[in-house]
Amino acid sequence: MTKVLVLRAPGINCDAEAAEALELAGAKAERVHVNRLAEGSIQLADYGMLLIPGGFAYGDHLGAGRMLAVDLIYRLREDLSRFVADGRPVLGICNGFQVLVKTGLLPSDKVGQATLIDNASGHYECRWIKLGLNSASPCVFTQGLSGTLDLPVGHGEGRFLTDQATLEKLQANNQIVVQYLDQAGQPTMEYPANPNGALNAIAGICNPAGNVFGLMPHPDRAFLPQHHPQWRRRGLDLEGPGMAIFRNGVRAMALV
Amino acid sequence: MSAYLVTVCPREADNHERLYLLAGDLSSEDVQRLTLELLHDPVAHTATWQALDAELAAPKAGALVEIAFRPGVTDNEAETILVGARHIGINGLKQAKTLRRVYVSDVQDEAVLRQFAGEHLLNDLIETAYSTLEARSAERLQFYQHLLQLPAPHTPTITRVALRGVSDSELERISREGILALSLAEMQAVRDYFEDLGRDPTDGELETLAQTWSEHCRHKTFRATISYQQSASDAGIDAALHPALAELNAANGATINGLLNHYLRSATNAVSNEALLSAFVDNAGIVAFDEQYEISFKVETHNHPSALEPFGGANTGVGGVVRDVLGVSAKPIAVTDVLCFGYPDLPESELSQGVLHPRRIREGVVAGVRDYGNKLGIPNVNGAVWYDHGYTANPLVFCGTLGIAPRGSHPRGVQAGDAIVVIGGRTGRDGIHGATFSSVELTHDTAETVGAAVQIGDPVTEKTVIDVLLQARDLGLYSAITDCGAGGLSSAVGEMGEETGAVVELRDVPLKYAGLQPWEIWISEAQERMVVSVPPQNVQPLLDLCHGEDVEATVIGHFTADGVLTVKHNQLTVVELDMAFLHSGGVQFKLNADWQPSPAPAAQPAAIDHNALLKATLSQPIVASNENIVRTYDHEVQAATVLKPLVGVNEDGPGDAGVLQPRVDSNRGVVLGCGLNPLYGKIDPYWMALAAVDEALRNIVAAGGDPEQTWILDNFCWGDPKLPDRLAGLVRASAGCHDAALAYRTPFISGKDSLNNEYRDAEGKRVAIPPTLLISAMALVPDVLQTISMDAKAAGNAIYLVGLTHDERGGAVSGLVGGIDNGNLPKVNLATAPSVHKAMHAAIRANSVRSCHDLSEGGLAVAAAEMAFAGGFGLSLELSAVPTSSSLSADALLWSESTTRFLVEVEPAQTANFEAQLNNIAYAKIGQVLAEPRLIINDLAGQPIIDSDLASLKAAWQA
């Protein structure tokens, strides 16, 4: 199956570019409103991959991603659980990551293990950052990738937070997929390389099976080479740095 | 009905807590579930809840303030709680209120606490607070119950205003006390109309006329006949290049038949081109992007509301101009903001009563722009911030929106019988009198008299409206569309039905709460509403589309063929007016303008330490980095921003323009720039206008935009145009716009004026803003890969200066911090400037340019410093090489703000190619890029006049 469902909901605003990136990666992307899934006129099971894009779902009132998470839990819990259990890829970008954490699909099928709160800086931040990839992670979206990745962030509530036990489990399972790096290439707590003060410099995590991936940075804003802020200085790459993630997702979807 | 209080505390130590009041048919299990599943995040917070009728548990000890929106003010989070409760199956929740509790340390006095809260924690206009040194249960309970009180039901009534036969002074009183902002002549016209009808007007009719005839909606000053005089003529003007200025120079003055037609529209008509699809008639100007798409651009101001409630004012300013672009059926793809504030270091003691401190205004305005743009998911790619003491009481907030639509997809065909459908937000009392309020000067007690004019935005509702309307456009469901902006439904329906007539039933308009009188429903400027005209067969499909995405859409009437505007509330007739009178019955103003040139200031003799002056100029807020503002705006969303606002090796240098690539499948791009300099406006608005147009074009050209594929917008912000000196400046600025548009062949496609930006303090002293003109420019570029940035790229490259330097330090920003302001305003040379722009563009298109930065505030010294520290490479420059037409001092060469100049970096292998593009253009190679991070500028004798490491220059700029 090569169809990707790009979820729309009130306040989601990165669905169009996510769909464009997926199409460039060879998928067929359909932007579907959450109400169509809830009423059953469109079935999640007909899709090979789910992408929850960025934005401010329901205004992010009551906490980023919270309301859409509640909506998904109450109206689509079984469909979503089955989708994940089937091993189909799920990608949550920025607000989508917040939604996945608050539904409990991340880190692992239980609500209330982790959260994303206000940036330590106290304000919204839009900038390009450098990510380190964990090549040992089971994440299907980063298979075969290693080294670093430049991507933009744009968020006010990206500070990943969890308890010590959960953090250790995340490390043991290689669920920490991407971390914010400093100029020396080390995971960092220093602002602005770590733009939000995330615990352990965590920028994105996956579930233990590796098919659910959420991250604060935006690969969907980095799929063309000219999206990169340094192309006028360094020359144009063949494609944007975010494309690898979408291509991996599409490849993984075809294997399920 | 039962009521509960939920308290949410962050686990990390913090002086803030969130409180929620919940009321309805709620069991304690319901409240427990709401608390656990909606209102708190167990990883980050702890939460408690209790019934509101019991003894309230005491908060932490110490002084505290609890703040909530006043009843009737939009509380978006509370609305979300109601939606969330339905999602989790709790339908008994009827009312929610959010509060924030702030603990304040080191306060022992109630009055001091109240004052602190008023100055730092809340805006009294929209919020109410309970502050105490020691919380008492009974007082708190009373406060909460007050917040939950519902407006009393009432009977809708129509009041008739006795207008027939009343005296002129009585007419003036009615206009003033009703905040109608109508002149005596206009009130007389209204009186005569109703005398002919043999009845008195209703409150709704008078309000409808006041909205429709408001300065905001009708631009009366820009349509007025103006008699212009000046005390001295401008010397040495070439009438062929400056036709409008030459006309003003006529010995016995000039008569101008409407600034809009005489200057702006006539210029556009003279230089219009094939790509221009709509200028001055739609909600936004529209040009062809390519064969398939069209681009629209509109810039608005939201000044008065931002003075009173900075966050809400700026927030709804963005929301409003986005709806303008939606009003031409376009998808919003970029926002811009240009902000003018008083100086942030103004001592509190110099602040007039009732005026918020510039720091607080800036903080609120920036947060408001950020909140709305980010939540809509529209990148903010261009803007500027200016400071002047004249903006302390009257800040300016310019908000722009760029849109894209398939060509020809915007319908403009209202038919009799089409339904009138209002889509989006509900109508409340917010924004009553916004259109007329913008036409009166602010005073120390304006906040109290027109508090309702302040609106709170709800960006998510607007986003859902955009989502459904773009689908409705593609499905061809509506026959016309307009935004519900100033004047509310009265303006929207009145304009759409101008040629047909309309009947509206106000009973059907969805309301936020009970208690609105019919006239209030009719003119409310509640946000996030659009009005569409829908052919009968499309009504149900449109309603289904909207309801399928949780967007409220309601039929409130239909268009007719009788040429009458009829508004009903059940059996009551609220309005019955001829469209012809409503739209053409106004009065054309006759105004006088008298220009008295300001004498040039005496040049101050001074020995200048140029290194110190450079740092001081870089630190001057007008020049200094805005990164702390720009970073909080999303400039990447929609994945189209291919030249960011911040550029360079560390992505923190001041980019000249934003470049967008709106379509993935085409490298065609749009470049956005702007020009504004009120320091010039204080000396002569004519030359300010030329400089602003040139600056906007320089921004465009420096980034690689095509000056021959550029369209511009005007936004005038001025003082009271009834005062002849203020109006004379406005005339000269408009004349400048005309002459510039002709010379550069850049059509104006849209514009707006915000007049009466004056403040009268408690002593009656009047302060006007400096004459302010914003020129926004939009250009096309065939390939975004041929756009460039301003940061120096590599050591060894040559640095050129393109364009002539004159001794023009009048209004120079360096003059504010220790340099010399010699009174010589930069005067654009219209004979040569267009060819300089074209040649620079040709050089960039020939791929001969590595970087390009335009010279503006701070002249050569600042431009060179910025180019160097943005790139992380030093520059070595020779003032002796700078092209001039006469010999100039080093002071002048460094600090002059002569227009039409570019600093250009060229690789050695490209210098011949570059120079070949600059035929007949003044230019010179003035230096080179250094590996060492130093800025070295040598004087005419070859001695360093500036020699500074880049780190300290950058630190000054970022301070």
PDB file of N, CA and C in Angstrom, chain A residues 8 10 12-13 17 20 33 35-36 56 58-59 61-62 66-67 70-71 74 112 114-115 117 124-128 159 220-221 226-227 229-233 236, chain B residues 12 33 36-38 40-41 43 77 80 87-88 374-375 377 460 463 548-550 631-634 636-639 642 644 648-649 651 661 664 787 791-792 850 871:
ATOM      1  N   ARG A   8      -5.776  16.060   8.936  1.00  0.00           N
ATOM      2  CA  ARG A   8      -6.141  17.465   9.148  1.00  0.00           C
ATOM      3  C   ARG A   8      -7.037  17.562  10.365  1.00  0.00           C
ATOM      4  N   PRO A  10      -8.824  20.973  13.148  1.00  0.00           N
ATOM      5  CA  PRO A  10      -8.839  22.425  13.362  1.00  0.00           C
ATOM      6  C   PRO A  10      -7.501  22.906  13.939  1.00  0.00           C
ATOM      7  N   ILE A  12      -4.457  22.458  12.612  1.00  0.00           N
ATOM      8  CA  ILE A  12      -3.302  21.809  11.950  1.00  0.00           C
ATOM      9  C   ILE A  12      -2.961  22.673  10.730  1.00  0.00           C
ATOM     10  N   ASN A  13      -1.670  23.025  10.544  1.00  0.00           N
ATOM     11  CA  ASN A  13      -1.375  23.917   9.425  1.00  0.00           C
ATOM     12  C   ASN A  13      -0.157  23.527   8.589  1.00  0.00           C
ATOM     13  N   GLU A  17       2.498  21.015   3.083  1.00  0.00           N
ATOM     14  CA  GLU A  17       3.901  20.749   2.771  1.00  0.00           C
ATOM     15  C   GLU A  17       4.294  19.311   3.102  1.00  0.00           C
ATOM     16  N   GLU A  20       3.270  17.374   0.157  1.00  0.00           N
ATOM     17  CA  GLU A  20       4.182  17.610  -0.972  1.00  0.00           C
ATOM     18  C   GLU A  20       5.463  16.788  -0.818  1.00  0.00           C
ATOM     19  N   HIS A  33      -9.584  15.134   6.897  1.00  0.00           N
ATOM     20  CA  HIS A  33     -10.017  15.751   8.163  1.00  0.00           C
ATOM     21  C   HIS A  33     -10.363  14.676   9.180  1.00  0.00           C
ATOM     22  N   ASN A  35     -12.588  14.491  11.256  1.00  0.00           N
ATOM     23  CA  ASN A  35     -14.023  14.181  11.346  1.00  0.00           C
ATOM     24  C   ASN A  35     -14.439  13.087  10.354  1.00  0.00           C
ATOM     25  N   ARG A  36     -13.744  12.998   9.199  1.00  0.00           N
ATOM     26  CA  ARG A  36     -14.089  11.970   8.209  1.00  0.00           C
ATOM     27  C   ARG A  36     -13.734  10.582   8.774  1.00  0.00           C
ATOM     28  N   PHE A  56      -1.228  24.025  15.268  1.00  0.00           N
ATOM     29  CA  PHE A  56      -1.707  24.325  16.622  1.00  0.00           C
ATOM     30  C   PHE A  56      -3.096  23.714  16.745  1.00  0.00           C
ATOM     31  N   TYR A  58      -6.490  22.644  17.653  1.00  0.00           N
ATOM     32  CA  TYR A  58      -7.410  23.234  18.635  1.00  0.00           C
ATOM     33  C   TYR A  58      -6.727  24.365  19.414  1.00  0.00           C
ATOM     34  N   GLY A  59      -5.816  25.066  18.747  1.00  0.00           N
ATOM     35  CA  GLY A  59      -5.183  26.228  19.361  1.00  0.00           C
ATOM     36  C   GLY A  59      -4.119  25.887  20.397  1.00  0.00           C
ATOM     37  N   HIS A  61      -4.643  25.054  23.135  1.00  0.00           N
ATOM     38  CA  HIS A  61      -5.132  25.417  24.463  1.00  0.00           C
ATOM     39  C   HIS A  61      -5.072  24.160  25.320  1.00  0.00           C
ATOM     40  N   LEU A  62      -4.822  24.307  26.582  1.00  0.00           N
ATOM     41  CA  LEU A  62      -4.736  23.191  27.524  1.00  0.00           C
ATOM     42  C   LEU A  62      -3.496  22.335  27.274  1.00  0.00           C
ATOM     43  N   ARG A  66      -2.711  18.465  23.141  1.00  0.00           N
ATOM     44  CA  ARG A  66      -3.572  17.788  24.112  1.00  0.00           C
ATOM     45  C   ARG A  66      -4.971  17.499  23.569  1.00  0.00           C
ATOM     46  N   MET A  67      -5.601  18.541  23.019  1.00  0.00           N
ATOM     47  CA  MET A  67      -6.991  18.390  22.594  1.00  0.00           C
ATOM     48  C   MET A  67      -7.135  17.411  21.434  1.00  0.00           C
ATOM     49  N   VAL A  70      -6.843  13.986  22.838  1.00  0.00           N
ATOM     50  CA  VAL A  70      -8.102  13.578  23.475  1.00  0.00           C
ATOM     51  C   VAL A  70      -9.103  13.155  22.407  1.00  0.00           C
ATOM     52  N   ASP A  71      -9.161  13.941  21.339  1.00  0.00           N
ATOM     53  CA  ASP A  71     -10.065  13.651  20.230  1.00  0.00           C
ATOM     54  C   ASP A  71      -9.756  12.265  19.646  1.00  0.00           C
ATOM     55  N   TYR A  74     -10.655   9.376  22.116  1.00  0.00           N
ATOM     56  CA  TYR A  74     -12.081   9.094  22.281  1.00  0.00           C
ATOM     57  C   TYR A  74     -12.769   8.663  21.002  1.00  0.00           C
ATOM     58  N   GLY A 112       0.774   9.481  29.771  1.00  0.00           N
ATOM     59  CA  GLY A 112       1.348  10.064  30.983  1.00  0.00           C
ATOM     60  C   GLY A 112       2.751   9.623  31.327  1.00  0.00           C
ATOM     61  N   ALA A 114       5.455  10.718  29.448  1.00  0.00           N
ATOM     62  CA  ALA A 114       6.339  11.799  29.011  1.00  0.00           C
ATOM     63  C   ALA A 114       5.468  12.962  28.566  1.00  0.00           C
ATOM     64  N   THR A 115       6.090  14.107  28.363  1.00  0.00           N
ATOM     65  CA  THR A 115       5.328  15.240  27.847  1.00  0.00           C
ATOM     66  C   THR A 115       6.279  16.210  27.158  1.00  0.00           C
ATOM     67  N   ILE A 117       6.741  20.394  27.111  1.00  0.00           N
ATOM     68  CA  ILE A 117       6.236  21.603  27.764  1.00  0.00           C
ATOM     69  C   ILE A 117       6.910  22.846  27.178  1.00  0.00           C
ATOM     70  N   TYR A 124       8.508  31.149  21.742  1.00  0.00           N
ATOM     71  CA  TYR A 124       8.495  30.430  20.473  1.00  0.00           C
ATOM     72  C   TYR A 124       9.817  30.683  19.768  1.00  0.00           C
ATOM     73  N   GLU A 125      10.283  29.687  19.052  1.00  0.00           N
ATOM     74  CA  GLU A 125      11.590  29.794  18.424  1.00  0.00           C
ATOM     75  C   GLU A 125      11.540  29.186  17.029  1.00  0.00           C
ATOM     76  N   CYS A 126      11.978  29.948  16.030  1.00  0.00           N
ATOM     77  CA  CYS A 126      12.074  29.437  14.663  1.00  0.00           C
ATOM     78  C   CYS A 126      13.532  29.533  14.239  1.00  0.00           C
ATOM     79  N   ARG A 127      14.192  28.405  14.045  1.00  0.00           N
ATOM     80  CA  ARG A 127      15.589  28.420  13.610  1.00  0.00           C
ATOM     81  C   ARG A 127      15.978  27.030  13.101  1.00  0.00           C
ATOM     82  N   TRP A 128      17.069  26.988  12.342  1.00  0.00           N
ATOM     83  CA  TRP A 128      17.617  25.707  11.910  1.00  0.00           C
ATOM     84  C   TRP A 128      18.560  25.189  12.990  1.00  0.00           C
ATOM     85  N   ARG A 159       9.932  21.203  24.766  1.00  0.00           N
ATOM     86  CA  ARG A 159      10.862  20.705  25.783  1.00  0.00           C
ATOM     87  C   ARG A 159      10.393  19.340  26.277  1.00  0.00           C
ATOM     88  N   ASP A 220       9.486  18.354   6.944  1.00  0.00           N
ATOM     89  CA  ASP A 220       8.542  18.819   5.913  1.00  0.00           C
ATOM     90  C   ASP A 220       8.830  20.263   5.478  1.00  0.00           C
ATOM     91  N   ARG A 221       9.782  20.932   6.123  1.00  0.00           N
ATOM     92  CA  ARG A 221      10.172  22.266   5.674  1.00  0.00           C
ATOM     93  C   ARG A 221      11.581  22.216   5.094  1.00  0.00           C
ATOM     94  N   GLN A 226      16.946  24.122  -1.810  1.00  0.00           N
ATOM     95  CA  GLN A 226      16.953  25.568  -1.540  1.00  0.00           C
ATOM     96  C   GLN A 226      16.226  25.929  -0.247  1.00  0.00           C
ATOM     97  N   HIS A 227      15.644  24.940   0.442  1.00  0.00           N
ATOM     98  CA  HIS A 227      15.106  25.227   1.776  1.00  0.00           C
ATOM     99  C   HIS A 227      16.224  25.469   2.782  1.00  0.00           C
ATOM    100  N   PRO A 229      19.225  26.981   4.766  1.00  0.00           N
ATOM    101  CA  PRO A 229      19.618  28.396   4.859  1.00  0.00           C
ATOM    102  C   PRO A 229      21.036  28.679   4.363  1.00  0.00           C
ATOM    103  N   GLN A 230      21.839  27.651   4.176  1.00  0.00           N
ATOM    104  CA  GLN A 230      23.245  27.877   3.829  1.00  0.00           C
ATOM    105  C   GLN A 230      23.555  27.594   2.368  1.00  0.00           C
ATOM    106  N   TRP A 231      22.543  27.358   1.529  1.00  0.00           N
ATOM    107  CA  TRP A 231      22.880  26.934   0.156  1.00  0.00           C
ATOM    108  C   TRP A 231      23.597  28.020  -0.619  1.00  0.00           C
ATOM    109  N   ARG A 232      23.364  29.269  -0.293  1.00  0.00           N
ATOM    110  CA  ARG A 232      24.056  30.331  -1.034  1.00  0.00           C
ATOM    111  C   ARG A 232      25.545  30.399  -0.663  1.00  0.00           C
ATOM    112  N   ARG A 233      25.880  29.850   0.499  1.00  0.00           N
ATOM    113  CA  ARG A 233      27.291  29.858   0.915  1.00  0.00           C
ATOM    114  C   ARG A 233      28.002  28.567   0.518  1.00  0.00           C
ATOM    115  N   LEU A 236      24.373  24.144  -3.649  1.00  0.00           N
ATOM    116  CA  LEU A 236      23.089  23.463  -3.575  1.00  0.00           C
ATOM    117  C   LEU A 236      23.283  21.950  -3.505  1.00  0.00           C
TER     118      LEU A 236
ATOM    119  N   GLU B  12       7.316  22.064  38.448  1.00  0.00           N
ATOM    120  CA  GLU B  12       8.521  22.886  38.621  1.00  0.00           C
ATOM    121  C   GLU B  12       8.127  24.157  39.362  1.00  0.00           C
ATOM    122  N   ARG B  33     -13.061  13.791  35.893  1.00  0.00           N
ATOM    123  CA  ARG B  33     -12.597  13.397  34.558  1.00  0.00           C
ATOM    124  C   ARG B  33     -12.084  14.608  33.779  1.00  0.00           C
ATOM    125  N   LEU B  36      -8.643  15.376  35.111  1.00  0.00           N
ATOM    126  CA  LEU B  36      -7.594  14.407  34.782  1.00  0.00           C
ATOM    127  C   LEU B  36      -7.323  14.330  33.284  1.00  0.00           C
ATOM    128  N   GLU B  37      -8.386  14.405  32.495  1.00  0.00           N
ATOM    129  CA  GLU B  37      -8.217  14.108  31.075  1.00  0.00           C
ATOM    130  C   GLU B  37      -8.016  15.352  30.215  1.00  0.00           C
ATOM    131  N   LEU B  38      -8.419  16.511  30.711  1.00  0.00           N
ATOM    132  CA  LEU B  38      -8.328  17.713  29.877  1.00  0.00           C
ATOM    133  C   LEU B  38      -7.448  18.804  30.476  1.00  0.00           C
ATOM    134  N   HIS B  40      -5.160  19.102  33.012  1.00  0.00           N
ATOM    135  CA  HIS B  40      -3.775  19.114  33.455  1.00  0.00           C
ATOM    136  C   HIS B  40      -2.987  17.963  32.848  1.00  0.00           C
ATOM    137  N   ASP B  41      -1.682  18.158  32.810  1.00  0.00           N
ATOM    138  CA  ASP B  41      -0.752  17.185  32.240  1.00  0.00           C
ATOM    139  C   ASP B  41      -0.007  16.589  33.423  1.00  0.00           C
ATOM    140  N   VAL B  43       2.413  14.758  33.932  1.00  0.00           N
ATOM    141  CA  VAL B  43       3.884  14.779  33.967  1.00  0.00           C
ATOM    142  C   VAL B  43       4.379  16.155  34.414  1.00  0.00           C
ATOM    143  N   GLU B  77      -9.429  29.715  25.372  1.00  0.00           N
ATOM    144  CA  GLU B  77      -9.134  28.472  26.073  1.00  0.00           C
ATOM    145  C   GLU B  77     -10.402  27.900  26.703  1.00  0.00           C
ATOM    146  N   THR B  80     -12.345  26.145  24.196  1.00  0.00           N
ATOM    147  CA  THR B  80     -11.760  24.843  23.893  1.00  0.00           C
ATOM    148  C   THR B  80     -12.163  23.806  24.944  1.00  0.00           C
ATOM    149  N   HIS B  87     -16.027  16.187  23.475  1.00  0.00           N
ATOM    150  CA  HIS B  87     -15.250  15.075  22.918  1.00  0.00           C
ATOM    151  C   HIS B  87     -15.169  13.907  23.885  1.00  0.00           C
ATOM    152  N   ILE B  88     -15.055  14.191  25.179  1.00  0.00           N
ATOM    153  CA  ILE B  88     -14.933  13.064  26.118  1.00  0.00           C
ATOM    154  C   ILE B  88     -16.290  12.674  26.686  1.00  0.00           C
ATOM    155  N   ASN B 374       1.631  32.628  13.480  1.00  0.00           N
ATOM    156  CA  ASN B 374       2.106  31.264  13.715  1.00  0.00           C
ATOM    157  C   ASN B 374       0.943  30.286  13.757  1.00  0.00           C
ATOM    158  N   LYS B 375      -0.133  30.680  14.425  1.00  0.00           N
ATOM    159  CA  LYS B 375      -1.248  29.741  14.568  1.00  0.00           C
ATOM    160  C   LYS B 375      -1.978  29.520  13.248  1.00  0.00           C
ATOM    161  N   GLY B 377      -0.358  29.406  10.555  1.00  0.00           N
ATOM    162  CA  GLY B 377       0.595  28.679   9.718  1.00  0.00           C
ATOM    163  C   GLY B 377       0.966  29.472   8.482  1.00  0.00           C
ATOM    164  N   VAL B 460      -7.419  30.026  15.521  1.00  0.00           N
ATOM    165  CA  VAL B 460      -7.783  28.684  15.059  1.00  0.00           C
ATOM    166  C   VAL B 460      -9.121  28.706  14.329  1.00  0.00           C
ATOM    167  N   LYS B 463      -8.351  29.872  10.965  1.00  0.00           N
ATOM    168  CA  LYS B 463      -7.706  28.824  10.161  1.00  0.00           C
ATOM    169  C   LYS B 463      -8.761  27.866   9.601  1.00  0.00           C
ATOM    170  N   GLY B 548     -19.007  19.977   8.300  1.00  0.00           N
ATOM    171  CA  GLY B 548     -18.142  18.800   8.300  1.00  0.00           C
ATOM    172  C   GLY B 548     -16.772  19.085   8.885  1.00  0.00           C
ATOM    173  N   GLU B 549     -16.406  20.363   8.954  1.00  0.00           N
ATOM    174  CA  GLU B 549     -15.109  20.706   9.559  1.00  0.00           C
ATOM    175  C   GLU B 549     -15.300  21.603  10.782  1.00  0.00           C
ATOM    176  N   ASP B 550     -16.461  21.484  11.410  1.00  0.00           N
ATOM    177  CA  ASP B 550     -16.757  22.207  12.653  1.00  0.00           C
ATOM    178  C   ASP B 550     -16.683  23.723  12.490  1.00  0.00           C
ATOM    179  N   ARG B 631      12.866  35.813  15.465  1.00  0.00           N
ATOM    180  CA  ARG B 631      12.927  34.390  15.817  1.00  0.00           C
ATOM    181  C   ARG B 631      11.616  33.850  16.373  1.00  0.00           C
ATOM    182  N   THR B 632      10.816  34.752  16.947  1.00  0.00           N
ATOM    183  CA  THR B 632       9.569  34.260  17.540  1.00  0.00           C
ATOM    184  C   THR B 632       8.458  34.154  16.497  1.00  0.00           C
ATOM    185  N   TYR B 633       8.729  34.643  15.296  1.00  0.00           N
ATOM    186  CA  TYR B 633       7.778  34.457  14.195  1.00  0.00           C
ATOM    187  C   TYR B 633       8.205  33.236  13.395  1.00  0.00           C
ATOM    188  N   ASP B 634       7.242  32.426  13.009  1.00  0.00           N
ATOM    189  CA  ASP B 634       7.556  31.295  12.141  1.00  0.00           C
ATOM    190  C   ASP B 634       7.772  31.823  10.723  1.00  0.00           C
ATOM    191  N   GLU B 636       9.263  29.707   8.400  1.00  0.00           N
ATOM    192  CA  GLU B 636       9.541  28.517   7.592  1.00  0.00           C
ATOM    193  C   GLU B 636       8.286  27.741   7.211  1.00  0.00           C
ATOM    194  N   VAL B 637       7.187  27.944   7.954  1.00  0.00           N
ATOM    195  CA  VAL B 637       5.984  27.145   7.706  1.00  0.00           C
ATOM    196  C   VAL B 637       5.538  27.328   6.249  1.00  0.00           C
ATOM    197  N   GLN B 638       4.952  26.312   5.692  1.00  0.00           N
ATOM    198  CA  GLN B 638       4.544  26.209   4.283  1.00  0.00           C
ATOM    199  C   GLN B 638       5.718  25.855   3.371  1.00  0.00           C
ATOM    200  N   ALA B 639       6.910  25.733   3.932  1.00  0.00           N
ATOM    201  CA  ALA B 639       8.073  25.243   3.171  1.00  0.00           C
ATOM    202  C   ALA B 639       8.242  25.966   1.847  1.00  0.00           C
ATOM    203  N   VAL B 642      12.735  30.591   0.750  1.00  0.00           N
ATOM    204  CA  VAL B 642      14.048  30.209   0.229  1.00  0.00           C
ATOM    205  C   VAL B 642      15.085  31.315   0.393  1.00  0.00           C
ATOM    206  N   LYS B 644      15.662  33.596   3.871  1.00  0.00           N
ATOM    207  CA  LYS B 644      15.078  33.822   5.195  1.00  0.00           C
ATOM    208  C   LYS B 644      15.301  35.274   5.622  1.00  0.00           C
ATOM    209  N   GLY B 648      23.215  34.598   6.625  1.00  0.00           N
ATOM    210  CA  GLY B 648      24.632  34.654   6.940  1.00  0.00           C
ATOM    211  C   GLY B 648      25.151  33.380   7.564  1.00  0.00           C
ATOM    212  N   VAL B 649      26.422  33.433   7.932  1.00  0.00           N
ATOM    213  CA  VAL B 649      27.098  32.220   8.382  1.00  0.00           C
ATOM    214  C   VAL B 649      26.456  31.681   9.653  1.00  0.00           C
ATOM    215  N   GLU B 651      23.323  32.668  10.516  1.00  0.00           N
ATOM    216  CA  GLU B 651      21.889  32.907  10.297  1.00  0.00           C
ATOM    217  C   GLU B 651      21.337  33.960  11.253  1.00  0.00           C
ATOM    218  N   GLN B 661       9.197  30.645  -2.669  1.00  0.00           N
ATOM    219  CA  GLN B 661       8.924  29.824  -3.847  1.00  0.00           C
ATOM    220  C   GLN B 661       7.571  29.167  -3.593  1.00  0.00           C
ATOM    221  N   VAL B 664       5.926  24.062  -5.501  1.00  0.00           N
ATOM    222  CA  VAL B 664       7.007  23.071  -5.489  1.00  0.00           C
ATOM    223  C   VAL B 664       7.452  22.759  -6.909  1.00  0.00           C
ATOM    224  N   THR B 787      18.500  34.113  -6.710  1.00  0.00           N
ATOM    225  CA  THR B 787      18.396  35.151  -5.679  1.00  0.00           C
ATOM    226  C   THR B 787      19.599  35.029  -4.750  1.00  0.00           C
ATOM    227  N   ASP B 791      25.218  38.626   2.999  1.00  0.00           N
ATOM    228  CA  ASP B 791      26.393  38.323   3.819  1.00  0.00           C
ATOM    229  C   ASP B 791      27.624  38.054   2.958  1.00  0.00           C
ATOM    230  N   ALA B 792      28.750  38.583   3.378  1.00  0.00           N
ATOM    231  CA  ALA B 792      30.003  38.378   2.640  1.00  0.00           C
ATOM    232  C   ALA B 792      30.342  36.891   2.620  1.00  0.00           C
ATOM    233  N   ARG B 850      28.070  37.665  -5.770  1.00  0.00           N
ATOM    234  CA  ARG B 850      28.027  36.704  -4.660  1.00  0.00           C
ATOM    235  C   ARG B 850      27.142  37.204  -3.530  1.00  0.00           C
ATOM    236  N   GLY B 871      28.536  37.744   7.329  1.00  0.00           N
ATOM    237  CA  GLY B 871      29.265  36.708   6.613  1.00  0.00           C
ATOM    238  C   GLY B 871      30.413  36.112   7.402  1.00  0.00           C
TER     239      GLY B 871
END
